[in-house]
mmCIF file of C-alpha atoms in Angstrom:
data_model
loop_
_atom_site.group_PDB
_atom_site.id
_atom_site.type_symbol
_atom_site.label_atom_id
_atom_site.label_comp_id
_atom_site.label_asym_id
_atom_site.label_seq_id
_atom_site.Cartn_x
_atom_site.Cartn_y
_atom_site.Cartn_z
ATOM 1 C CA MET Y 21 57.669 18.515 -87.407
ATOM 2 C CA ALA Y 22 59.796 17.781 -84.367
ATOM 3 C CA GLN Y 23 60.462 20.720 -82.083
ATOM 4 C CA THR Y 24 64.005 21.963 -81.703
ATOM 5 C CA LYS Y 25 65.688 20.814 -78.501
ATOM 6 C CA THR Y 26 68.405 22.639 -76.603
ATOM 7 C CA SER Y 27 71.778 20.888 -76.701
ATOM 8 C CA VAL Y 28 72.019 21.271 -72.938
ATOM 9 C CA SER Y 29 68.986 20.803 -70.713
ATOM 10 C CA HIS Y 30 68.958 23.959 -68.616
ATOM 11 C CA ARG Y 31 66.949 23.742 -65.394
ATOM 12 C CA VAL Y 32 64.226 26.415 -65.034
ATOM 13 C CA LEU Y 33 62.258 27.454 -61.945
ATOM 14 C CA LEU Y 34 58.920 28.837 -63.165
ATOM 15 C CA VAL Y 35 56.895 30.782 -60.576
ATOM 16 C CA ASP Y 36 53.344 31.985 -61.276
ATOM 17 C CA ASP Y 37 50.132 31.760 -59.234
ATOM 18 C CA ASP Y 38 47.979 31.530 -62.392
ATOM 19 C CA GLU Y 39 47.632 27.821 -63.161
ATOM 20 C CA ALA Y 40 46.709 28.355 -66.812
ATOM 21 C CA VAL Y 41 49.689 30.616 -67.458
ATOM 22 C CA ARG Y 42 51.968 28.285 -65.530
ATOM 23 C CA THR Y 43 50.817 25.266 -67.534
ATOM 24 C CA ILE Y 44 51.262 26.797 -70.976
ATOM 25 C CA MET Y 45 54.639 28.360 -70.142
ATOM 26 C CA ARG Y 46 55.883 25.067 -68.730
ATOM 27 C CA ALA Y 47 54.718 23.127 -71.798
ATOM 28 C CA THR Y 48 56.359 25.640 -74.132
ATOM 29 C CA LEU Y 49 59.708 25.543 -72.344
ATOM 30 C CA GLU Y 50 59.715 21.757 -71.981
ATOM 31 C CA GLY Y 51 58.898 21.472 -75.678
ATOM 32 C CA LYS Y 52 62.119 23.337 -76.381
ATOM 33 C CA GLY Y 53 64.185 21.036 -74.204
ATOM 34 C CA PHE Y 54 64.244 22.894 -70.877
ATOM 35 C CA ASP Y 55 63.861 21.011 -67.592
ATOM 36 C CA VAL Y 56 61.095 22.960 -65.799
ATOM 37 C CA VAL Y 57 60.102 22.937 -62.129
ATOM 38 C CA ALA Y 58 56.932 24.961 -61.442
ATOM 39 C CA ALA Y 59 55.900 26.746 -58.240
ATOM 40 C CA ALA Y 60 52.501 28.317 -57.566
ATOM 41 C CA SER Y 61 53.465 30.604 -54.673
ATOM 42 C CA VAL Y 62 56.306 32.621 -53.191
ATOM 43 C CA PRO Y 63 56.824 30.285 -50.179
ATOM 44 C CA GLU Y 64 57.012 27.265 -52.495
ATOM 45 C CA ALA Y 65 59.496 29.072 -54.735
ATOM 46 C CA LEU Y 66 61.690 30.085 -51.793
ATOM 47 C CA ARG Y 67 61.740 26.489 -50.546
ATOM 48 C CA LEU Y 68 62.859 25.248 -53.969
ATOM 49 C CA ILE Y 69 65.538 27.925 -54.237
ATOM 50 C CA THR Y 70 67.072 26.841 -50.940
ATOM 51 C CA THR Y 71 66.923 23.089 -51.657
ATOM 52 C CA GLU Y 72 67.523 22.699 -55.405
ATOM 53 C CA SER Y 73 69.751 24.186 -58.126
ATOM 54 C CA PHE Y 74 68.534 26.107 -61.190
ATOM 55 C CA ASP Y 75 70.031 27.749 -64.254
ATOM 56 C CA VAL Y 76 67.060 30.076 -64.857
ATOM 57 C CA LEU Y 77 64.322 31.742 -62.815
ATOM 58 C CA ILE Y 78 61.150 33.041 -64.467
ATOM 59 C CA THR Y 79 58.761 34.620 -61.969
ATOM 60 C CA ASP Y 80 55.630 36.709 -62.103
ATOM 61 C CA LEU Y 81 55.966 40.007 -60.224
ATOM 62 C CA HIS Y 82 52.451 40.140 -58.750
ATOM 63 C CA MET Y 83 51.317 36.917 -57.018
ATOM 64 C CA PRO Y 84 48.988 37.807 -55.598
ATOM 65 C CA ASN Y 85 50.334 41.042 -54.129
ATOM 66 C CA PRO Y 86 52.333 43.706 -55.969
ATOM 67 C CA SER Y 87 56.100 43.068 -55.976
ATOM 68 C CA ASP Y 88 55.843 39.564 -54.418
ATOM 69 C CA GLY Y 89 58.015 38.264 -57.233
ATOM 70 C CA PHE Y 90 60.800 40.657 -56.310
ATOM 71 C CA ALA Y 91 61.373 38.632 -53.128
ATOM 72 C CA VAL Y 92 61.826 35.512 -55.269
ATOM 73 C CA VAL Y 93 64.316 37.282 -57.548
ATOM 74 C CA ALA Y 94 66.255 38.644 -54.586
ATOM 75 C CA ALA Y 95 66.374 35.210 -52.941
ATOM 76 C CA MET Y 96 67.666 33.613 -56.129
ATOM 77 C CA ARG Y 97 70.292 36.324 -56.498
ATOM 78 C CA HIS Y 98 71.467 35.591 -52.971
ATOM 79 C CA SER Y 99 71.381 31.786 -53.063
ATOM 80 C CA GLN Y 100 72.221 31.134 -56.719
ATOM 81 C CA PRO Y 101 73.797 34.329 -58.108
ATOM 82 C CA ASP Y 102 74.813 32.733 -61.426
ATOM 83 C CA ALA Y 103 71.219 31.856 -62.362
ATOM 84 C CA LEU Y 104 69.524 33.890 -65.084
ATOM 85 C CA THR Y 105 66.538 35.784 -63.628
ATOM 86 C CA LEU Y 106 63.534 37.018 -65.618
ATOM 87 C CA LEU Y 107 60.688 39.000 -64.076
ATOM 88 C CA VAL Y 108 57.213 38.983 -65.667
ATOM 89 C CA SER Y 109 54.687 41.803 -65.132
ATOM 90 C CA GLY Y 110 51.269 42.680 -66.461
ATOM 91 C CA TYR Y 111 51.787 46.419 -66.116
ATOM 92 C CA PRO Y 112 52.595 48.075 -69.455
ATOM 93 C CA ASP Y 113 54.740 50.801 -67.866
ATOM 94 C CA ILE Y 114 56.848 48.350 -65.879
ATOM 95 C CA LYS Y 115 60.031 49.003 -67.869
ATOM 96 C CA SER Y 116 60.085 52.675 -66.927
ATOM 97 C CA ALA Y 117 58.647 52.268 -63.430
ATOM 98 C CA MET Y 118 61.016 49.553 -62.224
ATOM 99 C CA GLU Y 119 64.434 50.291 -63.690
ATOM 100 C CA ALA Y 120 65.956 49.696 -60.260
ATOM 101 C CA ILE Y 121 64.845 46.074 -60.325
ATOM 102 C CA LEU Y 122 67.204 45.486 -63.250
ATOM 103 C CA LEU Y 123 69.945 45.574 -60.643
ATOM 104 C CA GLN Y 124 68.444 42.268 -59.471
ATOM 105 C CA ALA Y 125 66.690 40.846 -62.550
ATOM 106 C CA ASP Y 126 68.365 40.248 -65.909
ATOM 107 C CA GLU Y 127 65.226 41.030 -67.882
ATOM 108 C CA ILE Y 128 61.692 42.347 -67.368
ATOM 109 C CA ILE Y 129 59.079 40.710 -69.599
ATOM 110 C CA VAL Y 130 55.876 42.719 -70.054
ATOM 111 C CA LYS Y 131 52.538 40.942 -70.447
ATOM 112 C CA PRO Y 132 51.063 40.170 -72.875
ATOM 113 C CA PHE Y 133 53.988 38.535 -74.666
ATOM 114 C CA GLU Y 134 54.300 35.732 -77.207
ATOM 115 C CA ILE Y 135 54.638 32.523 -75.226
ATOM 116 C CA GLY Y 136 56.196 30.825 -78.233
ATOM 117 C CA LYS Y 137 59.148 33.203 -78.167
ATOM 118 C CA LEU Y 138 59.865 32.663 -74.459
ATOM 119 C CA ALA Y 139 62.277 29.749 -74.985
ATOM 120 C CA GLU Y 140 64.137 31.719 -77.655
ATOM 121 C CA LEU Y 141 64.477 34.678 -75.280
ATOM 122 C CA VAL Y 142 65.733 32.493 -72.433
ATOM 123 C CA ARG Y 143 68.252 30.696 -74.659
ATOM 124 C CA GLY Y 144 69.542 33.993 -76.027
ATOM 125 C CA LYS Y 145 69.958 35.431 -72.542
ATOM 126 C CA ILE Y 146 71.826 32.332 -71.371
ATOM 127 C CA LEU Y 147 74.274 32.627 -74.259
ATOM 128 C CA THR Y 148 74.940 36.362 -73.863
ATOM 129 C CA ARG Y 149 74.726 36.797 -70.083
ATOM 130 C CA LYS Y 150 77.877 37.990 -68.369
ATOM 131 C CA PRO Y 151 78.996 36.456 -65.055
ATOM 132 C CA GLN Y 152 77.536 38.205 -62.015
ATOM 133 C CA VAL Y 153 79.763 40.355 -59.860
ATOM 134 C CA ARG Y 154 79.519 38.969 -56.329
ATOM 135 C CA THR Y 155 78.686 41.619 -53.743
ATOM 136 C CA GLN Y 156 79.586 41.433 -50.083
ATOM 137 C CA LYS Y 157 76.508 40.535 -48.049
ATOM 138 C CA GLU Y 158 75.633 42.504 -44.906
ATOM 139 C CA ARG Y 159 73.558 41.899 -41.810
ATOM 140 C CA VAL Y 160 70.575 44.179 -41.227
ATOM 141 C CA ALA Y 161 72.404 45.913 -38.360
ATOM 142 C CA ALA Y 162 75.316 46.832 -40.634
ATOM 143 C CA ILE Y 163 73.002 48.260 -43.299
ATOM 144 C CA LEU Y 164 71.036 50.327 -40.778
ATOM 145 C CA GLN Y 165 74.278 51.583 -39.246
ATOM 146 C CA ARG Y 166 75.614 52.589 -42.647
ATOM 147 C CA CYS Y 167 72.344 54.266 -43.623
ATOM 148 C CA SER Y 168 71.371 55.767 -40.235
ATOM 149 C CA SER Y 169 71.528 59.393 -41.399
ATOM 150 C CA ARG Y 170 69.431 58.552 -44.464
ATOM 151 C CA ILE Y 171 66.879 56.814 -42.247
ATOM 152 C CA VAL Y 172 66.453 60.006 -40.229
ATOM 153 C CA GLU Y 173 66.146 62.051 -43.437
ATOM 154 C CA ASP Y 174 63.618 59.661 -45.003
ATOM 155 C CA TRP Y 175 61.624 59.495 -41.764
ATOM 156 C CA LEU Y 176 61.441 63.278 -41.643
ATOM 157 C CA VAL Y 177 60.221 63.432 -45.241
ATOM 158 C CA ARG Y 178 57.450 60.950 -44.442
ATOM 159 C CA VAL Y 179 56.471 62.806 -41.267
ATOM 160 C CA LYS Y 180 56.217 66.101 -43.145
ATOM 161 C CA THR Y 181 53.582 64.567 -45.422
ATOM 162 C CA SER Y 182 51.468 63.445 -42.456
ATOM 163 C CA LYS Y 183 48.502 65.747 -41.862
ATOM 164 C CA VAL Y 184 48.044 64.231 -38.405
ATOM 165 C CA LEU Y 185 51.567 64.984 -37.181
ATOM 166 C CA ASN Y 186 51.802 68.379 -38.843
ATOM 167 C CA ARG Y 187 49.007 69.749 -36.702
ATOM 168 C CA ILE Y 188 51.856 70.648 -34.343
ATOM 169 C CA ILE Y 189 54.416 73.043 -35.777
ATOM 170 C CA LEU Y 190 57.993 72.034 -34.948
ATOM 171 C CA THR Y 191 61.457 72.614 -36.367
ATOM 172 C CA ASP Y 192 63.245 69.670 -37.996
ATOM 173 C CA ASP Y 193 65.483 69.289 -34.939
ATOM 174 C CA GLU Y 194 62.473 69.325 -32.599
ATOM 175 C CA ARG Y 195 60.677 66.821 -34.820
ATOM 176 C CA THR Y 196 63.542 64.311 -35.059
ATOM 177 C CA GLY Y 197 64.438 64.753 -31.376
ATOM 178 C CA HIS Y 198 65.766 61.469 -30.020
ATOM 179 C CA LEU Y 199 65.298 59.530 -33.266
ATOM 180 C CA PRO Y 200 69.056 59.054 -34.004
ATOM 181 C CA LYS Y 201 69.560 57.527 -30.550
ATOM 182 C CA LEU Y 202 66.477 55.316 -30.942
ATOM 183 C CA ILE Y 203 67.998 53.943 -34.148
ATOM 184 C CA GLU Y 204 71.313 53.372 -32.338
ATOM 185 C CA ASP Y 205 69.491 51.390 -29.639
ATOM 186 C CA LEU Y 206 67.745 49.328 -32.314
ATOM 187 C CA ILE Y 207 71.058 48.529 -34.007
ATOM 188 C CA ALA Y 208 72.526 47.548 -30.635
ATOM 189 C CA ARG Y 209 69.598 45.136 -30.114
ATOM 190 C CA LEU Y 210 70.157 43.612 -33.559
ATOM 191 C CA ARG Y 211 73.800 42.939 -32.732
ATOM 192 C CA LEU Y 212 72.907 41.006 -29.574
ATOM 193 C CA PRO Y 213 72.494 37.224 -29.621
ATOM 194 C CA ASN Y 214 68.783 36.872 -28.928
ATOM 195 C CA THR Y 215 65.583 35.082 -29.844
ATOM 196 C CA PRO Y 216 63.794 36.830 -32.747
ATOM 197 C CA GLY Y 217 60.675 38.619 -31.565
ATOM 198 C CA ASP Y 218 61.141 37.658 -27.903
ATOM 199 C CA GLU Y 219 60.153 40.733 -25.876
ATOM 200 C CA ARG Y 220 62.357 39.525 -23.009
ATOM 201 C CA ASP Y 221 65.334 40.476 -25.167
ATOM 202 C CA SER Y 222 64.232 44.118 -25.409
ATOM 203 C CA ILE Y 223 66.668 46.560 -23.855
ATOM 204 C CA PRO Y 224 65.759 49.567 -21.693
ATOM 205 C CA SER Y 225 66.068 52.686 -23.802
ATOM 206 C CA ALA Y 226 66.745 56.017 -22.137
ATOM 207 C CA ALA Y 227 66.130 57.612 -25.529
ATOM 208 C CA ALA Y 228 62.636 56.098 -25.706
ATOM 209 C CA THR Y 229 61.825 57.382 -22.219
ATOM 210 C CA ALA Y 230 63.088 60.864 -23.105
ATOM 211 C CA HIS Y 231 61.226 60.693 -26.423
ATOM 212 C CA GLY Y 232 57.889 60.070 -24.719
ATOM 213 C CA LYS Y 233 58.393 62.919 -22.258
ATOM 214 C CA MET Y 234 59.411 65.274 -25.068
ATOM 215 C CA ARG Y 235 56.350 64.412 -27.157
ATOM 216 C CA GLN Y 236 54.098 65.101 -24.146
ATOM 217 C CA LEU Y 237 55.644 68.543 -23.764
ATOM 218 C CA GLN Y 238 55.310 69.183 -27.487
ATOM 219 C CA GLY Y 239 51.581 68.492 -27.344
ATOM 220 C CA TYR Y 240 51.424 65.158 -29.128
ATOM 221 C CA THR Y 241 48.405 62.918 -28.496
ATOM 222 C CA PRO Y 242 48.898 59.185 -27.780
ATOM 223 C CA GLY Y 243 47.670 58.459 -31.303
ATOM 224 C CA MET Y 244 50.282 60.791 -32.767
ATOM 225 C CA LEU Y 245 52.980 59.029 -30.755
ATOM 226 C CA VAL Y 246 51.893 55.694 -32.232
ATOM 227 C CA HIS Y 247 51.827 57.185 -35.735
ATOM 228 C CA ASP Y 248 55.340 58.525 -35.131
ATOM 229 C CA SER Y 249 56.523 54.998 -34.350
ATOM 230 C CA ARG Y 250 54.714 53.421 -37.293
ATOM 231 C CA ILE Y 251 56.456 55.778 -39.703
ATOM 232 C CA LEU Y 252 59.799 54.759 -38.210
ATOM 233 C CA GLN Y 253 59.073 51.080 -38.843
ATOM 234 C CA VAL Y 254 57.954 51.770 -42.413
ATOM 235 C CA THR Y 255 61.109 53.808 -43.014
ATOM 236 C CA LEU Y 256 63.369 51.073 -41.644
ATOM 237 C CA PHE Y 257 61.803 48.423 -43.868
ATOM 238 C CA GLY Y 258 61.964 50.797 -46.825
ATOM 239 C CA MET Y 259 65.696 51.181 -46.265
ATOM 240 C CA LEU Y 260 66.130 47.406 -46.272
ATOM 241 C CA GLN Y 261 64.092 47.221 -49.487
ATOM 242 C CA SER Y 262 66.485 49.664 -51.168
ATOM 243 C CA ASN Y 263 69.458 47.561 -50.050
ATOM 244 C CA LEU Y 264 68.172 44.118 -51.045
ATOM 245 C CA SER Y 265 71.200 43.311 -53.181
ATOM 246 C CA ALA Y 266 73.479 43.702 -50.138
ATOM 247 C CA LEU Y 267 71.293 41.838 -47.618
ATOM 248 C CA ASP Y 268 72.326 38.545 -46.072
ATOM 249 C CA PHE Y 269 69.051 36.664 -46.611
ATOM 250 C CA SER Y 270 70.063 33.803 -44.340
ATOM 251 C CA VAL Y 271 69.331 35.985 -41.293
ATOM 252 C CA LEU Y 272 66.872 38.473 -42.769
ATOM 253 C CA LEU Y 273 63.676 37.044 -41.241
ATOM 254 C CA PRO Y 274 64.902 36.929 -37.604
ATOM 255 C CA ASP Y 275 66.375 40.417 -37.967
ATOM 256 C CA VAL Y 276 63.075 41.784 -39.343
ATOM 257 C CA MET Y 277 61.223 40.191 -36.408
ATOM 258 C CA THR Y 278 63.689 41.813 -34.019
ATOM 259 C CA ILE Y 279 63.160 45.222 -35.635
ATOM 260 C CA ALA Y 280 59.395 44.942 -35.219
ATOM 261 C CA ASP Y 281 59.737 43.848 -31.598
ATOM 262 C CA GLU Y 282 62.273 46.522 -30.664
ATOM 263 C CA VAL Y 283 60.304 49.362 -32.284
ATOM 264 C CA ASP Y 284 57.225 48.185 -30.351
ATOM 265 C CA SER Y 285 59.284 48.014 -27.146
ATOM 266 C CA GLN Y 286 60.550 51.550 -27.676
ATOM 267 C CA LEU Y 287 56.985 52.722 -28.295
ATOM 268 C CA MET Y 288 55.775 51.141 -25.040
ATOM 269 C CA GLN Y 289 58.614 52.766 -23.098
ATOM 270 C CA ALA Y 290 57.894 56.116 -24.757
ATOM 271 C CA MET Y 291 54.176 55.770 -24.010
ATOM 272 C CA ASP Y 292 54.837 55.004 -20.330
ATOM 273 C CA SER Y 293 57.013 58.106 -20.082
ATOM 274 C CA TYR Y 294 54.431 60.138 -22.006
ATOM 275 C CA MET Y 295 51.616 59.150 -19.626
ATOM 276 C CA SER Y 296 53.800 59.725 -16.558
ATOM 277 C CA ALA Y 297 54.719 63.202 -17.755
ATOM 278 C CA GLY Y 298 51.046 63.926 -18.383
ATOM 279 C CA ARG Y 299 50.068 62.912 -14.856
ATOM 280 C CA LYS Y 300 52.782 65.117 -13.365
ATOM 281 C CA THR Y 301 51.609 68.074 -15.441
ATOM 282 C CA ALA Y 302 48.007 67.522 -14.371
ATOM 283 C CA ALA Y 303 49.007 67.297 -10.684
ATOM 284 C CA ALA Y 304 51.091 70.480 -10.780
#
């Protein structure tokens, strides 16, 4: 018996690092009349998204690392917002654990699922999907500016769970110290025309210098100062993760490189001040 074909050949980008799964899903979809392009990795998928057009994206969530597929979904949402996006996961609790991803993906498919019903699901989603509401895209600097108070709050929450940093008892104000100004300096760096990751573009930060001196007086060790900075970087990237739908992906990579470089620059300036303050204390 001949297989039913779709009246319109919709173009599908299929992304999965498991060759066997990729092969059977591709054969099933092509047998139902879909035009399928397969990708075995996130970089390959991102290249295809930026160079070709698709009606549907089907991507595994974990390939090989957890949540890798989310980057593919977010990129498709940015570059081709009208494409249907389906996210596949092998975790049985994915529907309850990742409700937020539904803001980016149209459907979450939980493994194991019946491969034979995949084409039917895709066709049904295409027919019933409503047009996407276009959201205004923002640069990283704009998002960090808008969320600066939340960054400080989230950073403080993370710090309070650190056994290393909580060896020293401080008030919230003493703990955050110069953090708001450090974030302001970072945003200022992001707004400058510069070469991503080029340390020559780093700007002198009076807040970083004052931060290092303050941590010396508070009794921090050099290792605690580094840990302090690492938590800031994790918090900044976490804030970007929670704002993926608003991010301008065309400049995301250089901005992320600039964040990493500027946080490192601030740490070096803070460490120099920390060591200088320590020498002065020892000489007194």
